[in-house]
Amino acid sequence: MNTFDFNKIFVLESLFGERQTGKELYQDILRWQKFKHKGKLQIEFIEIANKSEFNLFFEALTHECRTEGIMPILHLEIHGNSYGLQLVSKEIVSWEELYNYLVAINIIIKNNLFLTLGVCEGAYLMSQIKPYKPVPFYGFIGSFQKITSEDIIIRYSAFYTEFLESFSVNKAINMLFKSNPKLPSSYQLIKLYEDLWSTPKKIDERFENLVVRENLVFVSRQERRKNKRWFEKQLKGTKEQFRLKYMRTFFMVDKYPDQIERFDLPQSIKDEIKIVTSELF
């Protein structure tokens, strides 16, 4: 079962003159779910024409989350690249701009925001994650690569068909991976809690991916090692007090103490030292 709650799915689409995958997913799969679940789950399809409409949607959604108890899953069908989203109007919504909207919503709904991205290079949203700031979402599905409209509709149709039957993200992501055997999947399921507790080997892999992705150049091996140590410190916190301090901010424990039990976070420095020691040895 999931460890996040939701009561409404929004499909946001900003596509023109091409296959409208968001509308297709909504019409074929999603819109029927409100009847299947007897009104307990709401579904809404929204076309976004320009940046003004994009901003208005997120401002309205933030208000609805605060005043009406909306807890959304957001599915985006918009062109994207490593810099952000490109709307029909050709206007760019940077990943930072999207990140700021997501943080505002996720704080209100106590870290229950989940995203599915039918967006080329949509996983670059991860570039905005700051361990010392509140988490912008519980998790998301996206790709660091370009994806085709056919692949999007095949995989997300499989994902949502399974997910809205079993309500298991793990089962649904497995269906997404297996649904298009002709094309290897480039999608990833990112859960920020699991991502934060990376193993040393995983941290090495993530640092190397960051170097390639951002085209980072170091003037010396010493500078490279220094940057890698900083990167590892952000993820694992080699100083226990540093890590615990920002972990509490990241998971909003300072606002919602019940998040400690929800994510099994360490409740004291002593607990944290035990966890760090077990991971290292």
PDB file of C-alpha atoms in Angstrom:
ATOM      1  CA  MET A   1       0.000   0.000   0.000  1.00  0.00           C
ATOM      2  CA  ASN A   2       1.046   3.614  -0.415  1.00  0.00           C
ATOM      3  CA  THR A   3       2.349   5.911   2.268  1.00  0.00           C
ATOM      4  CA  PHE A   4       0.743   8.986   0.714  1.00  0.00           C
ATOM      5  CA  ASP A   5      -2.890  10.063   0.522  1.00  0.00           C
ATOM      6  CA  PHE A   6      -4.792  11.608  -2.381  1.00  0.00           C
ATOM      7  CA  ASN A   7      -8.379  12.382  -3.343  1.00  0.00           C
ATOM      8  CA  LYS A   8      -8.071  14.028  -6.763  1.00  0.00           C
ATOM      9  CA  ILE A   9      -6.073  13.527  -9.956  1.00  0.00           C
ATOM     10  CA  PHE A  10      -5.358  16.501 -12.195  1.00  0.00           C
ATOM     11  CA  VAL A  11      -4.232  15.964 -15.784  1.00  0.00           C
ATOM     12  CA  LEU A  12      -2.495  19.099 -17.075  1.00  0.00           C
ATOM     13  CA  GLU A  13      -1.849  19.260 -20.800  1.00  0.00           C
ATOM     14  CA  SER A  14      -0.165  21.900 -22.944  1.00  0.00           C
ATOM     15  CA  LEU A  15       0.194  20.344 -26.415  1.00  0.00           C
ATOM     16  CA  PHE A  16      -0.899  21.547 -29.832  1.00  0.00           C
ATOM     17  CA  GLY A  17      -0.914  20.009 -33.329  1.00  0.00           C
ATOM     18  CA  GLU A  18       0.108  16.587 -32.080  1.00  0.00           C
ATOM     19  CA  ARG A  19      -1.266  13.599 -30.228  1.00  0.00           C
ATOM     20  CA  GLN A  20      -2.961  14.857 -27.087  1.00  0.00           C
ATOM     21  CA  THR A  21      -1.796  12.139 -24.751  1.00  0.00           C
ATOM     22  CA  GLY A  22      -3.149  13.788 -21.608  1.00  0.00           C
ATOM     23  CA  LYS A  23      -6.680  14.067 -22.983  1.00  0.00           C
ATOM     24  CA  GLU A  24      -6.457  10.516 -24.300  1.00  0.00           C
ATOM     25  CA  LEU A  25      -5.364   9.169 -20.913  1.00  0.00           C
ATOM     26  CA  TYR A  26      -8.159  11.108 -19.239  1.00  0.00           C
ATOM     27  CA  GLN A  27     -10.887   9.994 -21.651  1.00  0.00           C
ATOM     28  CA  ASP A  28      -9.850   6.344 -21.932  1.00  0.00           C
ATOM     29  CA  ILE A  29      -8.796   5.563 -18.367  1.00  0.00           C
ATOM     30  CA  LEU A  30      -9.123   8.259 -15.751  1.00  0.00           C
ATOM     31  CA  ARG A  31     -12.523   9.917 -16.132  1.00  0.00           C
ATOM     32  CA  TRP A  32     -14.362   6.649 -15.406  1.00  0.00           C
ATOM     33  CA  GLN A  33     -12.656   6.250 -12.045  1.00  0.00           C
ATOM     34  CA  LYS A  34     -14.917   8.733 -10.262  1.00  0.00           C
ATOM     35  CA  PHE A  35     -17.854   6.413 -10.971  1.00  0.00           C
ATOM     36  CA  LYS A  36     -15.926   3.290 -10.030  1.00  0.00           C
ATOM     37  CA  HIS A  37     -14.933   4.815  -6.705  1.00  0.00           C
ATOM     38  CA  LYS A  38     -18.389   6.288  -6.091  1.00  0.00           C
ATOM     39  CA  GLY A  39     -17.327   9.909  -6.005  1.00  0.00           C
ATOM     40  CA  LYS A  40     -14.538   9.465  -3.464  1.00  0.00           C
ATOM     41  CA  LEU A  41     -11.959  10.197  -6.147  1.00  0.00           C
ATOM     42  CA  GLN A  42     -12.195  13.290  -8.326  1.00  0.00           C
ATOM     43  CA  ILE A  43     -10.617  13.564 -11.785  1.00  0.00           C
ATOM     44  CA  GLU A  44     -10.077  16.777 -13.737  1.00  0.00           C
ATOM     45  CA  PHE A  45      -8.524  17.474 -17.145  1.00  0.00           C
ATOM     46  CA  ILE A  46      -7.137  20.972 -17.729  1.00  0.00           C
ATOM     47  CA  GLU A  47      -5.625  22.447 -20.871  1.00  0.00           C
ATOM     48  CA  ILE A  48      -2.955  25.072 -20.281  1.00  0.00           C
ATOM     49  CA  ALA A  49      -2.402  27.584 -23.094  1.00  0.00           C
ATOM     50  CA  ASN A  50       0.189  29.919 -21.626  1.00  0.00           C
ATOM     51  CA  LYS A  51       2.214  30.775 -18.551  1.00  0.00           C
ATOM     52  CA  SER A  52      -0.483  32.995 -17.107  1.00  0.00           C
ATOM     53  CA  GLU A  53      -2.929  30.066 -17.100  1.00  0.00           C
ATOM     54  CA  PHE A  54      -0.232  27.813 -15.646  1.00  0.00           C
ATOM     55  CA  ASN A  55       0.364  30.221 -12.779  1.00  0.00           C
ATOM     56  CA  LEU A  56      -3.358  30.708 -12.165  1.00  0.00           C
ATOM     57  CA  PHE A  57      -3.907  26.955 -11.988  1.00  0.00           C
ATOM     58  CA  PHE A  58      -1.250  26.439  -9.332  1.00  0.00           C
ATOM     59  CA  GLU A  59      -2.370  29.468  -7.334  1.00  0.00           C
ATOM     60  CA  ALA A  60      -5.953  28.150  -7.360  1.00  0.00           C
ATOM     61  CA  LEU A  61      -4.822  24.627  -6.491  1.00  0.00           C
ATOM     62  CA  THR A  62      -2.777  25.913  -3.556  1.00  0.00           C
ATOM     63  CA  HIS A  63      -5.902  27.681  -2.271  1.00  0.00           C
ATOM     64  CA  GLU A  64      -8.056  24.551  -2.755  1.00  0.00           C
ATOM     65  CA  CYS A  65      -5.559  22.405  -0.881  1.00  0.00           C
ATOM     66  CA  ARG A  66      -5.630  24.848   2.017  1.00  0.00           C
ATOM     67  CA  THR A  67      -9.379  25.497   2.174  1.00  0.00           C
ATOM     68  CA  GLU A  68     -11.067  22.431   0.651  1.00  0.00           C
ATOM     69  CA  GLY A  69      -8.809  19.572   1.679  1.00  0.00           C
ATOM     70  CA  ILE A  70      -7.737  18.687  -1.867  1.00  0.00           C
ATOM     71  CA  MET A  71      -4.814  16.236  -1.909  1.00  0.00           C
ATOM     72  CA  PRO A  72      -3.764  15.924  -5.537  1.00  0.00           C
ATOM     73  CA  ILE A  73      -1.845  13.655  -7.811  1.00  0.00           C
ATOM     74  CA  LEU A  74      -0.567  15.758 -10.707  1.00  0.00           C
ATOM     75  CA  HIS A  75      -0.072  14.240 -14.145  1.00  0.00           C
ATOM     76  CA  LEU A  76       1.719  16.572 -16.590  1.00  0.00           C
ATOM     77  CA  GLU A  77       1.659  16.199 -20.381  1.00  0.00           C
ATOM     78  CA  ILE A  78       3.857  19.083 -21.506  1.00  0.00           C
ATOM     79  CA  HIS A  79       7.039  19.382 -23.553  1.00  0.00           C
ATOM     80  CA  GLY A  80      10.153  19.548 -21.443  1.00  0.00           C
ATOM     81  CA  ASN A  81      13.922  19.634 -21.389  1.00  0.00           C
ATOM     82  CA  SER A  82      16.686  19.905 -18.812  1.00  0.00           C
ATOM     83  CA  TYR A  83      15.743  23.555 -18.138  1.00  0.00           C
ATOM     84  CA  GLY A  84      12.007  23.200 -17.573  1.00  0.00           C
ATOM     85  CA  LEU A  85       8.610  22.940 -19.259  1.00  0.00           C
ATOM     86  CA  GLN A  86       7.672  24.483 -22.618  1.00  0.00           C
ATOM     87  CA  LEU A  87       4.014  25.447 -22.993  1.00  0.00           C
ATOM     88  CA  VAL A  88       1.960  25.761 -26.181  1.00  0.00           C
ATOM     89  CA  SER A  89       2.688  29.479 -26.133  1.00  0.00           C
ATOM     90  CA  LYS A  90       6.433  28.630 -26.312  1.00  0.00           C
ATOM     91  CA  GLU A  91       6.844  30.180 -22.875  1.00  0.00           C
ATOM     92  CA  ILE A  92       9.172  28.368 -20.487  1.00  0.00           C
ATOM     93  CA  VAL A  93       8.310  27.366 -16.937  1.00  0.00           C
ATOM     94  CA  SER A  94      11.640  26.681 -15.268  1.00  0.00           C
ATOM     95  CA  TRP A  95      12.051  23.705 -12.958  1.00  0.00           C
ATOM     96  CA  GLU A  96      12.664  26.207 -10.167  1.00  0.00           C
ATOM     97  CA  GLU A  97       9.312  27.903 -10.791  1.00  0.00           C
ATOM     98  CA  LEU A  98       7.508  24.565 -10.770  1.00  0.00           C
ATOM     99  CA  TYR A  99       9.446  23.501  -7.685  1.00  0.00           C
ATOM    100  CA  ASN A 100       8.280  26.571  -5.756  1.00  0.00           C
ATOM    101  CA  TYR A 101       4.628  25.825  -6.515  1.00  0.00           C
ATOM    102  CA  LEU A 102       5.066  22.186  -5.519  1.00  0.00           C
ATOM    103  CA  VAL A 103       6.722  23.056  -2.213  1.00  0.00           C
ATOM    104  CA  ALA A 104       3.866  25.392  -1.291  1.00  0.00           C
ATOM    105  CA  ILE A 105       1.292  22.675  -1.999  1.00  0.00           C
ATOM    106  CA  ASN A 106       3.250  19.868  -0.374  1.00  0.00           C
ATOM    107  CA  ILE A 107       3.675  21.790   2.867  1.00  0.00           C
ATOM    108  CA  ILE A 108      -0.090  22.279   3.065  1.00  0.00           C
ATOM    109  CA  ILE A 109      -0.878  18.600   2.438  1.00  0.00           C
ATOM    110  CA  LYS A 110       1.865  17.272   4.752  1.00  0.00           C
ATOM    111  CA  ASN A 111       4.134  15.688   2.153  1.00  0.00           C
ATOM    112  CA  ASN A 112       1.505  13.713   0.254  1.00  0.00           C
ATOM    113  CA  LEU A 113       2.033  15.203  -3.214  1.00  0.00           C
ATOM    114  CA  PHE A 114       2.737  12.665  -5.971  1.00  0.00           C
ATOM    115  CA  LEU A 115       3.507  13.432  -9.626  1.00  0.00           C
ATOM    116  CA  THR A 116       3.540  11.456 -12.862  1.00  0.00           C
ATOM    117  CA  LEU A 117       5.313  13.169 -15.722  1.00  0.00           C
ATOM    118  CA  GLY A 118       4.626  12.562 -19.401  1.00  0.00           C
ATOM    119  CA  VAL A 119       7.396  15.073 -20.014  1.00  0.00           C
ATOM    120  CA  CYS A 120      10.649  14.703 -21.938  1.00  0.00           C
ATOM    121  CA  GLU A 121      13.518  14.938 -19.462  1.00  0.00           C
ATOM    122  CA  GLY A 122      10.983  15.543 -16.696  1.00  0.00           C
ATOM    123  CA  ALA A 123      13.162  13.895 -14.063  1.00  0.00           C
ATOM    124  CA  TYR A 124      15.428  16.956 -14.216  1.00  0.00           C
ATOM    125  CA  LEU A 125      12.984  18.376 -11.715  1.00  0.00           C
ATOM    126  CA  MET A 126      15.259  16.551  -9.249  1.00  0.00           C
ATOM    127  CA  SER A 127      17.915  19.202  -9.900  1.00  0.00           C
ATOM    128  CA  GLN A 128      15.961  21.587  -7.664  1.00  0.00           C
ATOM    129  CA  ILE A 129      15.965  19.379  -4.569  1.00  0.00           C
ATOM    130  CA  LYS A 130      17.611  21.093  -1.603  1.00  0.00           C
ATOM    131  CA  PRO A 131      18.187  18.951   1.527  1.00  0.00           C
ATOM    132  CA  TYR A 132      17.928  22.068   3.709  1.00  0.00           C
ATOM    133  CA  LYS A 133      14.491  23.070   2.339  1.00  0.00           C
ATOM    134  CA  PRO A 134      11.101  21.319   2.699  1.00  0.00           C
ATOM    135  CA  VAL A 135      10.530  18.420   0.352  1.00  0.00           C
ATOM    136  CA  PRO A 136       8.482  19.471  -2.737  1.00  0.00           C
ATOM    137  CA  PHE A 137       6.735  16.116  -3.163  1.00  0.00           C
ATOM    138  CA  TYR A 138       6.505  12.646  -1.706  1.00  0.00           C
ATOM    139  CA  GLY A 139       7.655  11.180  -5.004  1.00  0.00           C
ATOM    140  CA  PHE A 140       7.264  11.155  -8.760  1.00  0.00           C
ATOM    141  CA  ILE A 141       7.655   9.128 -11.937  1.00  0.00           C
ATOM    142  CA  GLY A 142       9.647  10.667 -14.764  1.00  0.00           C
ATOM    143  CA  SER A 143      12.451  10.203 -17.262  1.00  0.00           C
ATOM    144  CA  PHE A 144      15.795  11.930 -17.816  1.00  0.00           C
ATOM    145  CA  GLN A 145      15.455  11.143 -21.528  1.00  0.00           C
ATOM    146  CA  LYS A 146      13.190  12.159 -24.400  1.00  0.00           C
ATOM    147  CA  ILE A 147      10.022  10.051 -24.572  1.00  0.00           C
ATOM    148  CA  THR A 148       7.518   9.474 -27.370  1.00  0.00           C
ATOM    149  CA  SER A 149       3.767  10.100 -27.261  1.00  0.00           C
ATOM    150  CA  GLU A 150       3.094   6.438 -28.049  1.00  0.00           C
ATOM    151  CA  ASP A 151       5.285   5.260 -25.197  1.00  0.00           C
ATOM    152  CA  ILE A 152       3.684   7.750 -22.804  1.00  0.00           C
ATOM    153  CA  ILE A 153       0.140   6.568 -23.479  1.00  0.00           C
ATOM    154  CA  ILE A 154       1.062   2.859 -23.345  1.00  0.00           C
ATOM    155  CA  ARG A 155       2.942   3.119 -20.081  1.00  0.00           C
ATOM    156  CA  TYR A 156       0.705   5.524 -18.176  1.00  0.00           C
ATOM    157  CA  SER A 157      -2.439   3.691 -19.274  1.00  0.00           C
ATOM    158  CA  ALA A 158      -0.927   0.554 -17.740  1.00  0.00           C
ATOM    159  CA  PHE A 159       0.227   2.431 -14.653  1.00  0.00           C
ATOM    160  CA  TYR A 160      -3.099   4.083 -13.825  1.00  0.00           C
ATOM    161  CA  THR A 161      -5.175   1.010 -14.674  1.00  0.00           C
ATOM    162  CA  GLU A 162      -3.218  -0.966 -12.085  1.00  0.00           C
ATOM    163  CA  PHE A 163      -2.762   1.843  -9.584  1.00  0.00           C
ATOM    164  CA  LEU A 164      -6.450   2.718  -9.375  1.00  0.00           C
ATOM    165  CA  GLU A 165      -7.299  -0.945  -8.922  1.00  0.00           C
ATOM    166  CA  SER A 166      -4.706  -2.038  -6.356  1.00  0.00           C
ATOM    167  CA  PHE A 167      -3.610   1.399  -5.058  1.00  0.00           C
ATOM    168  CA  SER A 168      -0.075   0.007  -4.980  1.00  0.00           C
ATOM    169  CA  VAL A 169       2.605   2.210  -6.521  1.00  0.00           C
ATOM    170  CA  ASN A 170       5.012  -0.728  -6.643  1.00  0.00           C
ATOM    171  CA  LYS A 171       2.602  -2.905  -8.616  1.00  0.00           C
ATOM    172  CA  ALA A 172       1.691  -0.016 -10.891  1.00  0.00           C
ATOM    173  CA  ILE A 173       5.300   0.951 -11.647  1.00  0.00           C
ATOM    174  CA  ASN A 174       6.054  -2.667 -12.505  1.00  0.00           C
ATOM    175  CA  MET A 175       3.174  -2.590 -14.981  1.00  0.00           C
ATOM    176  CA  LEU A 176       4.549   0.643 -16.442  1.00  0.00           C
ATOM    177  CA  PHE A 177       7.987  -0.939 -16.898  1.00  0.00           C
ATOM    178  CA  LYS A 178       6.594  -4.080 -18.548  1.00  0.00           C
ATOM    179  CA  SER A 179       3.858  -2.502 -20.659  1.00  0.00           C
ATOM    180  CA  ASN A 180       5.951  -1.631 -23.733  1.00  0.00           C
ATOM    181  CA  PRO A 181       8.433  -4.490 -24.277  1.00  0.00           C
ATOM    182  CA  LYS A 182       9.451  -3.102 -27.684  1.00  0.00           C
ATOM    183  CA  LEU A 183      11.105  -0.127 -25.991  1.00  0.00           C
ATOM    184  CA  PRO A 184      13.315  -0.260 -22.872  1.00  0.00           C
ATOM    185  CA  SER A 185      11.901   1.915 -20.128  1.00  0.00           C
ATOM    186  CA  SER A 186      13.727   5.120 -19.216  1.00  0.00           C
ATOM    187  CA  TYR A 187      11.268   5.989 -16.454  1.00  0.00           C
ATOM    188  CA  GLN A 188      12.235   6.130 -12.793  1.00  0.00           C
ATOM    189  CA  LEU A 189      10.195   6.069  -9.629  1.00  0.00           C
ATOM    190  CA  ILE A 190      11.705   8.599  -7.231  1.00  0.00           C
ATOM    191  CA  LYS A 191      10.717   8.489  -3.577  1.00  0.00           C
ATOM    192  CA  LEU A 192      12.654  11.182  -1.792  1.00  0.00           C
ATOM    193  CA  TYR A 193      12.713   9.358   1.533  1.00  0.00           C
ATOM    194  CA  GLU A 194      14.438   6.345   0.007  1.00  0.00           C
ATOM    195  CA  ASP A 195      16.630   8.593  -2.107  1.00  0.00           C
ATOM    196  CA  LEU A 196      17.877  10.475   0.948  1.00  0.00           C
ATOM    197  CA  TRP A 197      19.042   7.279   2.634  1.00  0.00           C
ATOM    198  CA  SER A 198      21.310   6.266  -0.265  1.00  0.00           C
ATOM    199  CA  THR A 199      24.085   3.713   0.217  1.00  0.00           C
ATOM    200  CA  PRO A 200      27.710   4.809  -0.351  1.00  0.00           C
ATOM    201  CA  LYS A 201      27.731   3.042  -3.730  1.00  0.00           C
ATOM    202  CA  LYS A 202      24.507   4.781  -4.759  1.00  0.00           C
ATOM    203  CA  ILE A 203      25.910   8.141  -3.716  1.00  0.00           C
ATOM    204  CA  ASP A 204      28.954   7.541  -5.943  1.00  0.00           C
ATOM    205  CA  GLU A 205      26.660   6.750  -8.873  1.00  0.00           C
ATOM    206  CA  ARG A 206      24.512   9.822  -8.268  1.00  0.00           C
ATOM    207  CA  PHE A 207      27.557  12.092  -8.070  1.00  0.00           C
ATOM    208  CA  GLU A 208      28.920  10.742 -11.367  1.00  0.00           C
ATOM    209  CA  ASN A 209      25.504  11.218 -12.989  1.00  0.00           C
ATOM    210  CA  LEU A 210      25.411  14.785 -11.691  1.00  0.00           C
ATOM    211  CA  VAL A 211      28.849  15.517 -13.168  1.00  0.00           C
ATOM    212  CA  VAL A 212      27.774  14.248 -16.588  1.00  0.00           C
ATOM    213  CA  ARG A 213      24.314  15.806 -16.505  1.00  0.00           C
ATOM    214  CA  GLU A 214      25.525  19.267 -15.470  1.00  0.00           C
ATOM    215  CA  ASN A 215      28.728  19.033 -17.511  1.00  0.00           C
ATOM    216  CA  LEU A 216      30.776  19.885 -14.429  1.00  0.00           C
ATOM    217  CA  VAL A 217      34.504  20.512 -14.864  1.00  0.00           C
ATOM    218  CA  PHE A 218      36.995  20.418 -11.984  1.00  0.00           C
ATOM    219  CA  VAL A 219      40.403  22.043 -12.149  1.00  0.00           C
ATOM    220  CA  SER A 220      42.004  19.341 -10.028  1.00  0.00           C
ATOM    221  CA  ARG A 221      41.360  15.998  -8.359  1.00  0.00           C
ATOM    222  CA  GLN A 222      41.378  17.834  -5.058  1.00  0.00           C
ATOM    223  CA  GLU A 223      38.492  20.073  -6.178  1.00  0.00           C
ATOM    224  CA  ARG A 224      36.590  17.034  -7.439  1.00  0.00           C
ATOM    225  CA  ARG A 225      37.024  15.254  -4.107  1.00  0.00           C
ATOM    226  CA  LYS A 226      35.965  18.381  -2.255  1.00  0.00           C
ATOM    227  CA  ASN A 227      32.767  18.675  -4.292  1.00  0.00           C
ATOM    228  CA  LYS A 228      32.023  15.000  -3.872  1.00  0.00           C
ATOM    229  CA  ARG A 229      32.421  15.286  -0.104  1.00  0.00           C
ATOM    230  CA  TRP A 230      30.016  18.246  -0.103  1.00  0.00           C
ATOM    231  CA  PHE A 231      27.526  16.270  -2.213  1.00  0.00           C
ATOM    232  CA  GLU A 232      27.737  13.300   0.130  1.00  0.00           C
ATOM    233  CA  LYS A 233      27.317  15.567   3.120  1.00  0.00           C
ATOM    234  CA  GLN A 234      24.073  16.917   1.674  1.00  0.00           C
ATOM    235  CA  LEU A 235      22.693  13.406   1.267  1.00  0.00           C
ATOM    236  CA  LYS A 236      24.062  11.568   4.264  1.00  0.00           C
ATOM    237  CA  GLY A 237      25.245  14.297   6.586  1.00  0.00           C
ATOM    238  CA  THR A 238      28.655  13.161   7.813  1.00  0.00           C
ATOM    239  CA  LYS A 239      28.088  15.290  10.898  1.00  0.00           C
ATOM    240  CA  GLU A 240      25.146  13.825  12.770  1.00  0.00           C
ATOM    241  CA  GLN A 241      23.801  17.141  14.037  1.00  0.00           C
ATOM    242  CA  PHE A 242      23.937  18.645  10.539  1.00  0.00           C
ATOM    243  CA  ARG A 243      22.060  15.740   9.026  1.00  0.00           C
ATOM    244  CA  LEU A 244      19.409  15.544  11.713  1.00  0.00           C
ATOM    245  CA  LYS A 245      18.786  19.276  11.613  1.00  0.00           C
ATOM    246  CA  TYR A 246      18.098  19.373   7.887  1.00  0.00           C
ATOM    247  CA  MET A 247      16.309  16.039   7.823  1.00  0.00           C
ATOM    248  CA  ARG A 248      13.728  17.508  10.164  1.00  0.00           C
ATOM    249  CA  THR A 249      13.291  20.525   7.898  1.00  0.00           C
ATOM    250  CA  PHE A 250      13.246  18.413   4.734  1.00  0.00           C
ATOM    251  CA  PHE A 251      10.491  16.118   6.017  1.00  0.00           C
ATOM    252  CA  MET A 252       8.631  18.974   7.752  1.00  0.00           C
ATOM    253  CA  VAL A 253       9.018  17.448  11.199  1.00  0.00           C
ATOM    254  CA  ASP A 254       9.327  20.990  12.518  1.00  0.00           C
ATOM    255  CA  LYS A 255       5.766  21.612  11.243  1.00  0.00           C
ATOM    256  CA  TYR A 256       4.283  18.103  11.554  1.00  0.00           C
ATOM    257  CA  PRO A 257       5.880  15.940  14.299  1.00  0.00           C
ATOM    258  CA  ASP A 258       3.925  12.866  13.138  1.00  0.00           C
ATOM    259  CA  GLN A 259       6.243  12.687  10.118  1.00  0.00           C
ATOM    260  CA  ILE A 260       8.862  11.085  12.406  1.00  0.00           C
ATOM    261  CA  GLU A 261       6.796   7.912  12.726  1.00  0.00           C
ATOM    262  CA  ARG A 262       5.513   8.049   9.148  1.00  0.00           C
ATOM    263  CA  PHE A 263       9.037   7.849   7.723  1.00  0.00           C
ATOM    264  CA  ASP A 264      10.658   6.120  10.699  1.00  0.00           C
ATOM    265  CA  LEU A 265      13.018   9.061  11.155  1.00  0.00           C
ATOM    266  CA  PRO A 266      15.539   9.065  14.012  1.00  0.00           C
ATOM    267  CA  GLN A 267      14.120  10.801  17.065  1.00  0.00           C
ATOM    268  CA  SER A 268      17.430  11.693  18.633  1.00  0.00           C
ATOM    269  CA  ILE A 269      21.082  12.237  17.835  1.00  0.00           C
ATOM    270  CA  LYS A 270      21.821   8.880  19.454  1.00  0.00           C
ATOM    271  CA  ASP A 271      19.447   7.086  17.067  1.00  0.00           C
ATOM    272  CA  GLU A 272      20.985   8.934  14.144  1.00  0.00           C
ATOM    273  CA  ILE A 273      24.521   7.853  15.054  1.00  0.00           C
ATOM    274  CA  LYS A 274      23.388   4.218  15.094  1.00  0.00           C
ATOM    275  CA  ILE A 275      21.883   4.560  11.621  1.00  0.00           C
ATOM    276  CA  VAL A 276      24.963   6.232  10.147  1.00  0.00           C
ATOM    277  CA  THR A 277      27.234   3.605  11.694  1.00  0.00           C
ATOM    278  CA  SER A 278      25.150   0.698  10.355  1.00  0.00           C
ATOM    279  CA  GLU A 279      25.169   2.197   6.878  1.00  0.00           C
ATOM    280  CA  LEU A 280      28.917   2.753   6.796  1.00  0.00           C
ATOM    281  CA  PHE A 281      29.903  -0.614   8.245  1.00  0.00           C
TER     282      PHE A 281
END
